Short mmCIF file of C-alpha atoms and ligand atoms in Angstrom, two decimals:
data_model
loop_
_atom_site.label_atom_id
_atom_site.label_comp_id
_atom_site.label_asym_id
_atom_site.label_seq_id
_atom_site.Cartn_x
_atom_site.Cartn_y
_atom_site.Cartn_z
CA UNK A 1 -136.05 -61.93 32.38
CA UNK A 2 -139.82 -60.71 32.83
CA UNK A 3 -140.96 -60.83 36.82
CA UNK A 4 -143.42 -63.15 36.47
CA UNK A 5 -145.10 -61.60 40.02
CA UNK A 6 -146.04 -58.58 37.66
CA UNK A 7 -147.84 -60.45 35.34
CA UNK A 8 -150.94 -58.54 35.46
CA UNK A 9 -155.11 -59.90 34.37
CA UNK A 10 -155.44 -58.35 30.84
CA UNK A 11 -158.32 -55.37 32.04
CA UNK A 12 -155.46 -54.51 35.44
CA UNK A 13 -152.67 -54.34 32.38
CA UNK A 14 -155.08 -52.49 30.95
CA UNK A 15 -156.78 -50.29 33.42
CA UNK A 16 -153.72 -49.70 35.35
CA UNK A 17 -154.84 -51.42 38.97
CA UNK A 18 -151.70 -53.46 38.40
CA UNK A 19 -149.11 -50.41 38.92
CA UNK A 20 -148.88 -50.39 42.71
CA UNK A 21 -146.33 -53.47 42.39
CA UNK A 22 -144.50 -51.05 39.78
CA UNK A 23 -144.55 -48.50 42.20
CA UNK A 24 -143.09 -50.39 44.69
CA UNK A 25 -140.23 -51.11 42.39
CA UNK A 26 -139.64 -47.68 41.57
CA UNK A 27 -139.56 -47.07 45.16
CA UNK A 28 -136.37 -48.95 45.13
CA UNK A 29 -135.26 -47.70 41.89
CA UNK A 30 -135.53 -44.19 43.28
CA UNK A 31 -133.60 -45.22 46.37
CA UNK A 32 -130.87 -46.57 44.40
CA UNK A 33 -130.52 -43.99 42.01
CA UNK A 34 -130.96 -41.26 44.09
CA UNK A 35 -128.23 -39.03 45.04
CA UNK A 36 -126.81 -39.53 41.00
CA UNK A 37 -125.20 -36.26 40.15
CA UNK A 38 -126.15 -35.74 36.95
CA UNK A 39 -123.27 -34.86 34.53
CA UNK A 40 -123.92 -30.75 34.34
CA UNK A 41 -120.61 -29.78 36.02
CA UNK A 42 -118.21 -28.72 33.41
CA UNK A 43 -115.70 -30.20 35.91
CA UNK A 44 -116.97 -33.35 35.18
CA UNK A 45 -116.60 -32.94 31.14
CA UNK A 46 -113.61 -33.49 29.53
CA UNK A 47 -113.91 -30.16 27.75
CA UNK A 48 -112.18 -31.63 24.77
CA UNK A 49 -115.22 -34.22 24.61
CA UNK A 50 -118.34 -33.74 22.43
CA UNK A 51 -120.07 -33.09 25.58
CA UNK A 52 -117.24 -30.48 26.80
CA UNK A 53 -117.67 -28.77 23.65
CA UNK A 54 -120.96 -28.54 23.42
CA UNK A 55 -121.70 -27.43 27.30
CA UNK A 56 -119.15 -24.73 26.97
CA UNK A 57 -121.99 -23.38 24.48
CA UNK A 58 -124.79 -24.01 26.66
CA UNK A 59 -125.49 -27.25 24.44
CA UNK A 60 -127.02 -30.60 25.75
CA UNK A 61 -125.39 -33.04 23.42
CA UNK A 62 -126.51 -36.98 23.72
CA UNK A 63 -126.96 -39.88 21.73
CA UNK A 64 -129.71 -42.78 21.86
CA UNK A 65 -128.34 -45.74 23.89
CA UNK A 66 -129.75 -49.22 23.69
CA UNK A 67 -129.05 -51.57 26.79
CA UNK A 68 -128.62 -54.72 25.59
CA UNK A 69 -125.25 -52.91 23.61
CA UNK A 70 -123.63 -53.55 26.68
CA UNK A 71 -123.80 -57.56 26.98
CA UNK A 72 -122.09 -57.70 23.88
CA UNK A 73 -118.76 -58.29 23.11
CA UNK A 74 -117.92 -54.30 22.53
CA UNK A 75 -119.70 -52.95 25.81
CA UNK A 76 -117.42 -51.73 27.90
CA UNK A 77 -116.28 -49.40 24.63
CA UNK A 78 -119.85 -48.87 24.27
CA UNK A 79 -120.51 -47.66 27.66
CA UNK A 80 -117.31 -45.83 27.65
CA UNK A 81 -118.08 -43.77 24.80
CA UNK A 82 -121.13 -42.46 26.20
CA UNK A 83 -119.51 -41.69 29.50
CA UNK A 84 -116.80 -39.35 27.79
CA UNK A 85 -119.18 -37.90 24.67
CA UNK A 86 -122.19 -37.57 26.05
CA UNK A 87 -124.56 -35.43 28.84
CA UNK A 88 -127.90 -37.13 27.82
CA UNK A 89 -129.27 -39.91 26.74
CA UNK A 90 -132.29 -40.68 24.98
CA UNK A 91 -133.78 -44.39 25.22
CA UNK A 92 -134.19 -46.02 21.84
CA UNK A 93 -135.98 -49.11 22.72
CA UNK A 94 -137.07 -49.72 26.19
CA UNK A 95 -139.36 -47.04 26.62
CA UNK A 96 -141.51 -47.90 23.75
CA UNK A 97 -144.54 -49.77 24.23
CA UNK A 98 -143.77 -52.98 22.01
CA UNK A 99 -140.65 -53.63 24.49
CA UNK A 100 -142.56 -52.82 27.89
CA UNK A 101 -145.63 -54.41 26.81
CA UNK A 102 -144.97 -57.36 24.38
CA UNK A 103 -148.37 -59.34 25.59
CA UNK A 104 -151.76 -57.87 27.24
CA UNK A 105 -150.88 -58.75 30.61
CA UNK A 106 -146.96 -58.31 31.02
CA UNK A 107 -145.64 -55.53 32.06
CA UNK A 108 -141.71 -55.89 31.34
CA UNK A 109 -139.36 -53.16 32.90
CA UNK A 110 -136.11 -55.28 33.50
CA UNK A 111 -134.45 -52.96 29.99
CA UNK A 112 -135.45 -49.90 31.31
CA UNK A 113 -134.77 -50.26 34.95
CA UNK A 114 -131.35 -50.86 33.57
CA UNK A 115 -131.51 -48.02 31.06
CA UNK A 116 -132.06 -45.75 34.14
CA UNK A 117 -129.75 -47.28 36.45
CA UNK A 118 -126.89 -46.76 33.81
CA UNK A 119 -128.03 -43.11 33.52
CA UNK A 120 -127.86 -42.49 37.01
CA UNK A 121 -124.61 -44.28 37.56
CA UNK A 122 -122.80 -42.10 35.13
CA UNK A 123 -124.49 -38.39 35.43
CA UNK A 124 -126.53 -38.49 32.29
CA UNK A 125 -129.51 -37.07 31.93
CA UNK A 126 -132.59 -39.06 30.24
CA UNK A 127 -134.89 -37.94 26.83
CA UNK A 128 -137.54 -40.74 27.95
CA UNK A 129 -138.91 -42.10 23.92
CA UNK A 130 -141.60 -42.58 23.66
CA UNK A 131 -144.88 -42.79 25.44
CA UNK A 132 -147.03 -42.91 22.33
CA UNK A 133 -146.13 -44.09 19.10
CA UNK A 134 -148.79 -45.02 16.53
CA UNK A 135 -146.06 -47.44 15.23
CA UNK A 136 -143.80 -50.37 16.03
CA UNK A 137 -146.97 -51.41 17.90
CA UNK A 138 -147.33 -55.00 19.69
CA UNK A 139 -149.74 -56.74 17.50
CA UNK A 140 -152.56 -57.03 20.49
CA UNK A 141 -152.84 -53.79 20.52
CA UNK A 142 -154.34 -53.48 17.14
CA UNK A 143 -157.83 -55.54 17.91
CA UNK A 144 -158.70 -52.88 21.15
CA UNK A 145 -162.02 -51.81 21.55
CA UNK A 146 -161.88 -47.77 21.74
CA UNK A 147 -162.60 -47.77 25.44
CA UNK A 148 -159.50 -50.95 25.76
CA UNK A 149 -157.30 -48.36 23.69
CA UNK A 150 -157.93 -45.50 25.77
CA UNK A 151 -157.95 -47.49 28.91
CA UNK A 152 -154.22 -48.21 27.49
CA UNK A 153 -153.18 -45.03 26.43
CA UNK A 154 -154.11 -44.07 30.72
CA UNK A 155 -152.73 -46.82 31.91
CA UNK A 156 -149.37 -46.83 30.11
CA UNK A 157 -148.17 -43.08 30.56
CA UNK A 158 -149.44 -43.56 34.38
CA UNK A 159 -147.39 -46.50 34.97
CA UNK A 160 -144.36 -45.81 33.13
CA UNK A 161 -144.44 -42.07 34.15
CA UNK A 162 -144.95 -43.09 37.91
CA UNK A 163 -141.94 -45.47 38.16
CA UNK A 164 -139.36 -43.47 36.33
CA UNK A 165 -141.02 -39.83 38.29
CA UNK A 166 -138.32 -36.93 37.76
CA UNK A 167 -135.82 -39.72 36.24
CA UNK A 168 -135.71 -37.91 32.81
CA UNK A 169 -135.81 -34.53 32.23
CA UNK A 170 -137.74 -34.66 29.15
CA UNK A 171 -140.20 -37.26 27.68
CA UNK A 172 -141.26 -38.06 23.55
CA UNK A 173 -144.95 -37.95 24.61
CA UNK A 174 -146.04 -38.49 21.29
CA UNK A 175 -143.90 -39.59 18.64
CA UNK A 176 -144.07 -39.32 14.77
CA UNK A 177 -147.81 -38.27 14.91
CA UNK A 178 -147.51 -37.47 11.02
CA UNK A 179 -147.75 -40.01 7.71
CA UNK A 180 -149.07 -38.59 4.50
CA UNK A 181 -149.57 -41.93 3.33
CA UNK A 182 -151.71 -42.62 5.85
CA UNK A 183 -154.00 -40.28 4.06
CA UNK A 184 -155.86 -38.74 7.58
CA UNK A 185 -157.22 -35.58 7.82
CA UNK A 186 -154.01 -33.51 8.69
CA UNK A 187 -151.96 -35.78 7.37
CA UNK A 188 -152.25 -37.93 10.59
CA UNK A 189 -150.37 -41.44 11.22
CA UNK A 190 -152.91 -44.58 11.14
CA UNK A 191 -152.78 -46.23 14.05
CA UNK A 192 -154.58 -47.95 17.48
CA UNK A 193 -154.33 -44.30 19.35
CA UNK A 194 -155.11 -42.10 16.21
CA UNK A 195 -157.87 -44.76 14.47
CA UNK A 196 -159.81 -44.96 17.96
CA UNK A 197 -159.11 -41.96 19.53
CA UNK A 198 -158.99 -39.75 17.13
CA UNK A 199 -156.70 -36.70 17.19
CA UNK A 200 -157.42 -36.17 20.52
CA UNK A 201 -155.37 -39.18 21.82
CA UNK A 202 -152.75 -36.49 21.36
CA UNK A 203 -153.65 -33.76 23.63
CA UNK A 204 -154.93 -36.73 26.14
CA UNK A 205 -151.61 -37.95 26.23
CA UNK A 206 -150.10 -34.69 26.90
CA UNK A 207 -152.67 -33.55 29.64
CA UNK A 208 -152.03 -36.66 31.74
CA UNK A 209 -148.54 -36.42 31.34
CA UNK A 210 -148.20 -33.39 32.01
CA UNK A 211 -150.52 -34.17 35.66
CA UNK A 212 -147.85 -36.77 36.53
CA UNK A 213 -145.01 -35.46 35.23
CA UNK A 214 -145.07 -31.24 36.10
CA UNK A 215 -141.38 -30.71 35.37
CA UNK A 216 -140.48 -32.61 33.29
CA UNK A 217 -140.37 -31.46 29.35
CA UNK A 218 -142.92 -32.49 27.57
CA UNK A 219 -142.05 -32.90 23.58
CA UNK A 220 -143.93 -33.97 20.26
CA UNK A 221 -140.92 -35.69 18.18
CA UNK A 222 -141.21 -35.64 14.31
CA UNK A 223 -139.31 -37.04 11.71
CA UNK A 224 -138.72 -35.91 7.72
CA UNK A 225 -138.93 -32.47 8.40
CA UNK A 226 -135.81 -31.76 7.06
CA UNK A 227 -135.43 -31.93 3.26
CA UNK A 228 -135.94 -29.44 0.38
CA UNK A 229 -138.32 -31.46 -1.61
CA UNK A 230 -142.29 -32.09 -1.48
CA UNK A 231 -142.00 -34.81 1.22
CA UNK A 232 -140.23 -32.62 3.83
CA UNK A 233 -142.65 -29.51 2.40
CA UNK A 234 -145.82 -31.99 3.38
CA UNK A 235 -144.25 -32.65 6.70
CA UNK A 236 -143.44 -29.13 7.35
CA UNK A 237 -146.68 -28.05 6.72
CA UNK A 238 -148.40 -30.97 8.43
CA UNK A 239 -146.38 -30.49 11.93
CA UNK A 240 -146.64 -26.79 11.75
CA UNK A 241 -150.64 -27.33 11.46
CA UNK A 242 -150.40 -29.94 14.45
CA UNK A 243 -148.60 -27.99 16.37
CA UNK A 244 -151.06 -24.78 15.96
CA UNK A 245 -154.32 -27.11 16.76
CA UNK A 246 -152.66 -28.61 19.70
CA UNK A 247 -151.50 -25.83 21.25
CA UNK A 248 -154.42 -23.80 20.01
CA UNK A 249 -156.47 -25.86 22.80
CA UNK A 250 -153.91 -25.22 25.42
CA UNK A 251 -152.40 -28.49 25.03
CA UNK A 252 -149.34 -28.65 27.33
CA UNK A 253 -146.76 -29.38 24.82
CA UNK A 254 -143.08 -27.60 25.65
CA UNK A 255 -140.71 -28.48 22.48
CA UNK A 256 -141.15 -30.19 19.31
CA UNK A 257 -138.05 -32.27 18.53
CA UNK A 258 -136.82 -33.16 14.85
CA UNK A 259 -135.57 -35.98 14.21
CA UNK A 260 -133.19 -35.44 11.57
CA UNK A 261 -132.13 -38.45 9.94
CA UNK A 262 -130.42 -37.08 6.83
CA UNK A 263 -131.12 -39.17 3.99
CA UNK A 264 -128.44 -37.84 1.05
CA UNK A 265 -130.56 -39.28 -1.47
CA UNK A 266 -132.45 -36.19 -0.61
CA UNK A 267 -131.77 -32.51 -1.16
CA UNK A 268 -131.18 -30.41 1.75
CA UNK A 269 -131.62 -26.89 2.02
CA UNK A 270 -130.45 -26.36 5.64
CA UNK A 271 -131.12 -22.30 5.49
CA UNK A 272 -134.67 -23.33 4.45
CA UNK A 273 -134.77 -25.52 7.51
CA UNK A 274 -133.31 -23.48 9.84
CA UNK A 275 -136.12 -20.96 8.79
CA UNK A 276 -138.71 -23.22 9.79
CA UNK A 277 -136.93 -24.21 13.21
CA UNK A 278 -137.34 -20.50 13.74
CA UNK A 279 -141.30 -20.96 12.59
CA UNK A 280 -141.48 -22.99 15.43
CA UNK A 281 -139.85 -21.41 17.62
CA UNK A 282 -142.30 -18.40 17.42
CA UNK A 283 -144.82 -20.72 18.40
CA UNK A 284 -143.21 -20.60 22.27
CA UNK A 285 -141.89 -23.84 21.95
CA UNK A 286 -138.34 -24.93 22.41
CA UNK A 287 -136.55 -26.86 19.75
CA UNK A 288 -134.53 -29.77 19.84
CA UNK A 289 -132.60 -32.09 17.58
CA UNK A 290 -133.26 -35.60 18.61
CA UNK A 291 -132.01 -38.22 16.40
CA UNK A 292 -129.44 -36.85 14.01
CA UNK A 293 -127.42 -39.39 11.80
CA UNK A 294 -126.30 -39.41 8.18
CA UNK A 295 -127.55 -42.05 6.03
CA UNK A 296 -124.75 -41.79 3.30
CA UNK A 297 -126.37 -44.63 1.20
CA UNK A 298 -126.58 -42.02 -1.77
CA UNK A 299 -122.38 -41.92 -1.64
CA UNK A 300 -119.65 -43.19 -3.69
CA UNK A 301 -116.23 -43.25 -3.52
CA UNK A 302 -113.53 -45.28 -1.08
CA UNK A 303 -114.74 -45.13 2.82
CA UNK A 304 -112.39 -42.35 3.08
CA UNK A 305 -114.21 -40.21 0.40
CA UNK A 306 -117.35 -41.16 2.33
CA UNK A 307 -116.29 -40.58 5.39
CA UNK A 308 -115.45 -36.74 4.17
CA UNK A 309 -118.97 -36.14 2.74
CA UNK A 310 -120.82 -37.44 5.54
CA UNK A 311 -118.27 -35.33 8.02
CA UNK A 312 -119.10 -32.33 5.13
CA UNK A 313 -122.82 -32.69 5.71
CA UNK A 314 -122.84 -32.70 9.60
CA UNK A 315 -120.69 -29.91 9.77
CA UNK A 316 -122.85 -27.76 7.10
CA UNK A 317 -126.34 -28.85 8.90
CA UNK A 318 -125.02 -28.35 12.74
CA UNK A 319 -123.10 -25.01 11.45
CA UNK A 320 -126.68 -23.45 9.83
CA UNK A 321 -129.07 -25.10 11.97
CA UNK A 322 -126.81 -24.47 15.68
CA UNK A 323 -126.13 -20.62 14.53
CA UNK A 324 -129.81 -20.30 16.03
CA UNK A 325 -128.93 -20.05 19.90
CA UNK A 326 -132.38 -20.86 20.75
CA UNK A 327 -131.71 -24.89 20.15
CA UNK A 328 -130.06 -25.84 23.32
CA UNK A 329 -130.61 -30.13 22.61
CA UNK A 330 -128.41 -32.15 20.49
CA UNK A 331 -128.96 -35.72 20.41
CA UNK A 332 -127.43 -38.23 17.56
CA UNK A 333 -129.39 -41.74 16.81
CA UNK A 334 -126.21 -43.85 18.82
CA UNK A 335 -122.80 -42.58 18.64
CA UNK A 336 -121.18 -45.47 16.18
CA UNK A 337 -122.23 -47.43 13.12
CA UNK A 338 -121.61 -50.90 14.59
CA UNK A 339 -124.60 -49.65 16.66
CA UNK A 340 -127.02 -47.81 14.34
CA UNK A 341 -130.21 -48.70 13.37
CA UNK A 342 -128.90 -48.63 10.01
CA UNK A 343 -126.89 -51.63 10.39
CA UNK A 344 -129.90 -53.57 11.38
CA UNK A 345 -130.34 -56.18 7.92
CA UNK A 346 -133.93 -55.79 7.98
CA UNK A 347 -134.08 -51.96 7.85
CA UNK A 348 -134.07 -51.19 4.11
CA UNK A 349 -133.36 -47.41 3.57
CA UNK A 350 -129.96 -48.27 4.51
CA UNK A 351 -129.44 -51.09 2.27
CA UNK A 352 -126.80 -49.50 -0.13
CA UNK A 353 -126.42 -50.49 -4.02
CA UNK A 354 -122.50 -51.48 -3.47
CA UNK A 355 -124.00 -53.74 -1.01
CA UNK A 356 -121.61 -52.17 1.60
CA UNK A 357 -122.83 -51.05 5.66
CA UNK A 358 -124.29 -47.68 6.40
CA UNK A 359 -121.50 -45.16 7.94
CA UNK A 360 -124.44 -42.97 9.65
CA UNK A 361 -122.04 -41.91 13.05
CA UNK A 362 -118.47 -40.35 14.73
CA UNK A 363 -117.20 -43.35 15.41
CA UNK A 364 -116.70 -46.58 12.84
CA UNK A 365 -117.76 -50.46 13.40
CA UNK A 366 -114.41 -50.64 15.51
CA UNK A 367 -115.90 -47.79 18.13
CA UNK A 368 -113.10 -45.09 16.40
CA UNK A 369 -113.41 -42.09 15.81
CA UNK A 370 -113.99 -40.52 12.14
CA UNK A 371 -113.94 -37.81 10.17
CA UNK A 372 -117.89 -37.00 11.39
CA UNK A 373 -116.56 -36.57 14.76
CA UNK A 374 -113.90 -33.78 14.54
CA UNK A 375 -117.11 -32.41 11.93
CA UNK A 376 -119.27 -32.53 15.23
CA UNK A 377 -116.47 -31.30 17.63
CA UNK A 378 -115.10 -28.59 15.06
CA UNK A 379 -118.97 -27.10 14.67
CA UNK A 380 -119.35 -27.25 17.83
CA UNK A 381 -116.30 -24.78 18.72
CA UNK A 382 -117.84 -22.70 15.96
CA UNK A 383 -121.69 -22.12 17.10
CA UNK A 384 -122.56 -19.07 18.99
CA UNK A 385 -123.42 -19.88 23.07
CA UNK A 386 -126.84 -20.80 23.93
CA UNK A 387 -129.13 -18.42 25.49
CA UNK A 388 -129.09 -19.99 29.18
CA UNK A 389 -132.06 -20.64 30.25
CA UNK A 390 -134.01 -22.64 32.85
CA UNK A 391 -134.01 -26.44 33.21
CA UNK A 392 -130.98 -26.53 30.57
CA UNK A 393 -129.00 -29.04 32.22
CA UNK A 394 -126.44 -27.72 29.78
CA UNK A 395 -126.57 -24.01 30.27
CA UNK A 396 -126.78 -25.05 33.88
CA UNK A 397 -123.66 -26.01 33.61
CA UNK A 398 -122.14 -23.59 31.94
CA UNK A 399 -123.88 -20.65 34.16
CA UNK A 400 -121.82 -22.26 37.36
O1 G3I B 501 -133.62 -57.37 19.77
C1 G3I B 501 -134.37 -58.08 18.76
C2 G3I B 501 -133.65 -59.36 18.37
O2 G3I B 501 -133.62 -60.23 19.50
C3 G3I B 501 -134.38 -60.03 17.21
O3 G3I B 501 -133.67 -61.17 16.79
C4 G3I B 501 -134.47 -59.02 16.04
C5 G3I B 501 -135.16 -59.59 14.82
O4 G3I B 501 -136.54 -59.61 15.03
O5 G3I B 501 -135.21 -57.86 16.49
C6 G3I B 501 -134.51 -57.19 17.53
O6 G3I B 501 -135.25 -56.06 17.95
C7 G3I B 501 -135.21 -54.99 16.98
C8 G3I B 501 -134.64 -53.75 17.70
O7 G3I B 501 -134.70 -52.61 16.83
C9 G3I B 501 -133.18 -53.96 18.14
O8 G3I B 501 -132.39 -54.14 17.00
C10 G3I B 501 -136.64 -54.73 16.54
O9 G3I B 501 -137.10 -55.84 15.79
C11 G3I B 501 -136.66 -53.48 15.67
O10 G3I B 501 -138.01 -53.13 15.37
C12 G3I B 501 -136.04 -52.31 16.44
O11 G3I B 501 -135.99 -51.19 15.56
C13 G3I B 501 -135.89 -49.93 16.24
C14 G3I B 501 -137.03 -49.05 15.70
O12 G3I B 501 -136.89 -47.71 16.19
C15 G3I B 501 -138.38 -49.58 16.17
O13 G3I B 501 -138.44 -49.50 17.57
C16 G3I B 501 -134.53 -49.32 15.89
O14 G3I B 501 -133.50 -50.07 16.52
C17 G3I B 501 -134.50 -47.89 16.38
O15 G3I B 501 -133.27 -47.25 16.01
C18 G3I B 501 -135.65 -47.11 15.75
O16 G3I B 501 -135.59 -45.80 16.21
C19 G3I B 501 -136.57 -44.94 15.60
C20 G3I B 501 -137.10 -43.99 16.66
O17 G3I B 501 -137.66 -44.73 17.73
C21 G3I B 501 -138.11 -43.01 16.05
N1 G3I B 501 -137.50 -42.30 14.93
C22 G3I B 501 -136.96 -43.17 13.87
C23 G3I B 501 -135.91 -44.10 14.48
C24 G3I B 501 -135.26 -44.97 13.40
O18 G3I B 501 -136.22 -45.81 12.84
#
């Protein structure tokens, strides 16, 4: 339920004025979720767990969680899951500026408050997404002035940033910047930020950030990077070229995450790919995986036979792609199919021919686990350690 005390005048939602009530709230929030110890003791991870597994390699491993999950009639599996599988996780709705800011002049935290709360009250660490997407925008949004846009582009990653300070450890500044059929200059995505702003709303959005924000990571998340055909060779190429400019004018960006929703009416080539996470990684940035799931709507065959290839696919990409020990993030889109975005009716790429629901995850519609799970666990045991290194809540752990 919105507080209707922080309904804001549409220039304060705009301009910002309006955040001293939110600050006031997050001095609360930071009183009450102080003093969390964040999951990076091995002795707090079942080692046999996905999480275990992967901090005994220096490995974050997450998933994306979605509060309102847990009101329905499978929470308390839900929530379970999480707390035995995972070390992070990464917000897949509250955070994004449709759900905080449906209207002009509300601002409505109640989802992520609760997102954060259930973070700290279980030791996980946060991958705050996103700050600035250029889709999935509230429709108001899309009539600003240029001056009303940036004023909102300010405003927003001050006011979110500010109530949830050093509450996530990393933060999607800028999501999916890139659309080739957007036809832009660099292949850039059309959108309120990018058609008033330019490209430059993306190093503004990083600069502030990184002003309010000076330890947290800062990361540009991309998706469709992955596949051996000329879509993921535009988006390659397109990031890459992004990524240069950006950090060409000292643009504080620290990783670049990809997405990796595997699409197996695709072809992969996951040796190509891995060379490319390597391309990137001689730019100085880290790497992270950030939304890995298996759309298996290209499969035939009984559930069982599905269930193999999808487990066959997760285990060749995180086998190739992990053997790099530079990646030290791993973070599935949710951790079962009753939850995926793929079983969401109105998301089409999912829709199968036989009619029958997405099995994307390691755990089934019953919250199970599946062949794709021992996959996960088994490469897990296989990758070579992480290089340990600073801020790694994983490597952290597995220095101590
Ligand atoms: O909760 C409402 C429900 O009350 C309403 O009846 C229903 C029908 O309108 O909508 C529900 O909200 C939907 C929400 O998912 C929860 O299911 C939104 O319409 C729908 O737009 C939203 O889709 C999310 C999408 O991002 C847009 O935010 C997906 O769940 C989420 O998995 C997806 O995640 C994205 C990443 O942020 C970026 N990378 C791609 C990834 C998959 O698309």
């Amino acid at each position: 339920m919105r507080d209707k005390s922080q309904n804001l005048t549409r220039r304060a939602a705009i301009t910002g004025t309006g955040s001293a009530l939110s600050v006031a709230a997050f001095s609360r929030l930071s009183a009450s979720a102080q003093g969390a110890q964040k999951k990076t003791d091995r002795n707090q991870v079942d080692s046999k767990s996905l999480a275990g597994l992967a901090a005994a390699k220096g490995l974050a491993f997450g998933a994306s969680f979605a509060v309102h999950e847990l009101d329905r009639p499978h929470g308390e599996r839900y929530a379970e899951i999480y707390r035995h599988d995972c070390q992070v996780i990464a917000s897949e709705l509250c955070l994004k500026l449709a759900v905080l800011r449906p209207a002009p002049h509300v601002i409505d935290f109640d989802p992520a408050d609760r997102f954060f709360a259930f973070a700290a009250e279980n030791g996980l660490g946060v991958h705050g997404h996103t700050l600035i997407w250029d889709d999935y925008v509230p429709d108001w949004t899309k009539t600003l002035s240029r001056d009303e846009v940036d004023h909102l582009l300010n405003a927003h990653i001050l006011t979110v940033l500010e109530r949830y300070q050093g509450k996530a450890e990393t933060w999607d500044v800028v999501n999916e910047p890139i659309a080739p059929w957007d036809k832009n200059p660099g292949n850039l995505r059309q959108g309120p930020f990018y058609g008033r702003l330019g490209e430059d709303y993306i190093a503004k959005a990083f600069r502030l950030a990184r002003q309010i924000e000076p330890n947290a990571k800062l990361r540009l998340n991309e998706a469709q990077t992955e596949s051996a055909d000329e879509n993921g060779a535009v988006f390659r190429k397109s990031l890459l070229a992004l990524l240069k400019r950006q950090l060409d004018q000292g643009v504080p960006i620290d990783a670049v995450g990809l997405q990796c929703h595997l699409q197996t009416k695709r072809p992969y080539d996951f040796e190509q790919f891995a060379d490319y996470v390597a391309e990137l990684l001689e730019l100085g940035l880290d790497v992270e995986i950030t939304e890995l799931d298996v759309n298996d709507n290209a499969y035939t065959g009984s559930l069982a036979q599905r269930d193999q290839q999808v487990a066959a696919l997760y285990s060749k990409f995180l086998t190739t792609v992990l053997a790099n020990p530079a990646i030290s993030s791993l973070v599935l889109w949710q951790m079962s199919d009753a939850t995926s975005w793929m079983a969401d009716p109105n998301i089409r790429d999912s829709l199968r021919a036989d009619g029958r629901a997405a099995r994307p995850l390691p755990y089934d519609k019953n919250f199970q686990r599946k062949k794709a799970w021992t996959a996960i666990a088994d490469a897990l045991e296989k990758i070579p350690a992480r290089a340990a290194r600073k801020g790694n809540a994983a490597s952290d752990a597995v220095r101590r």
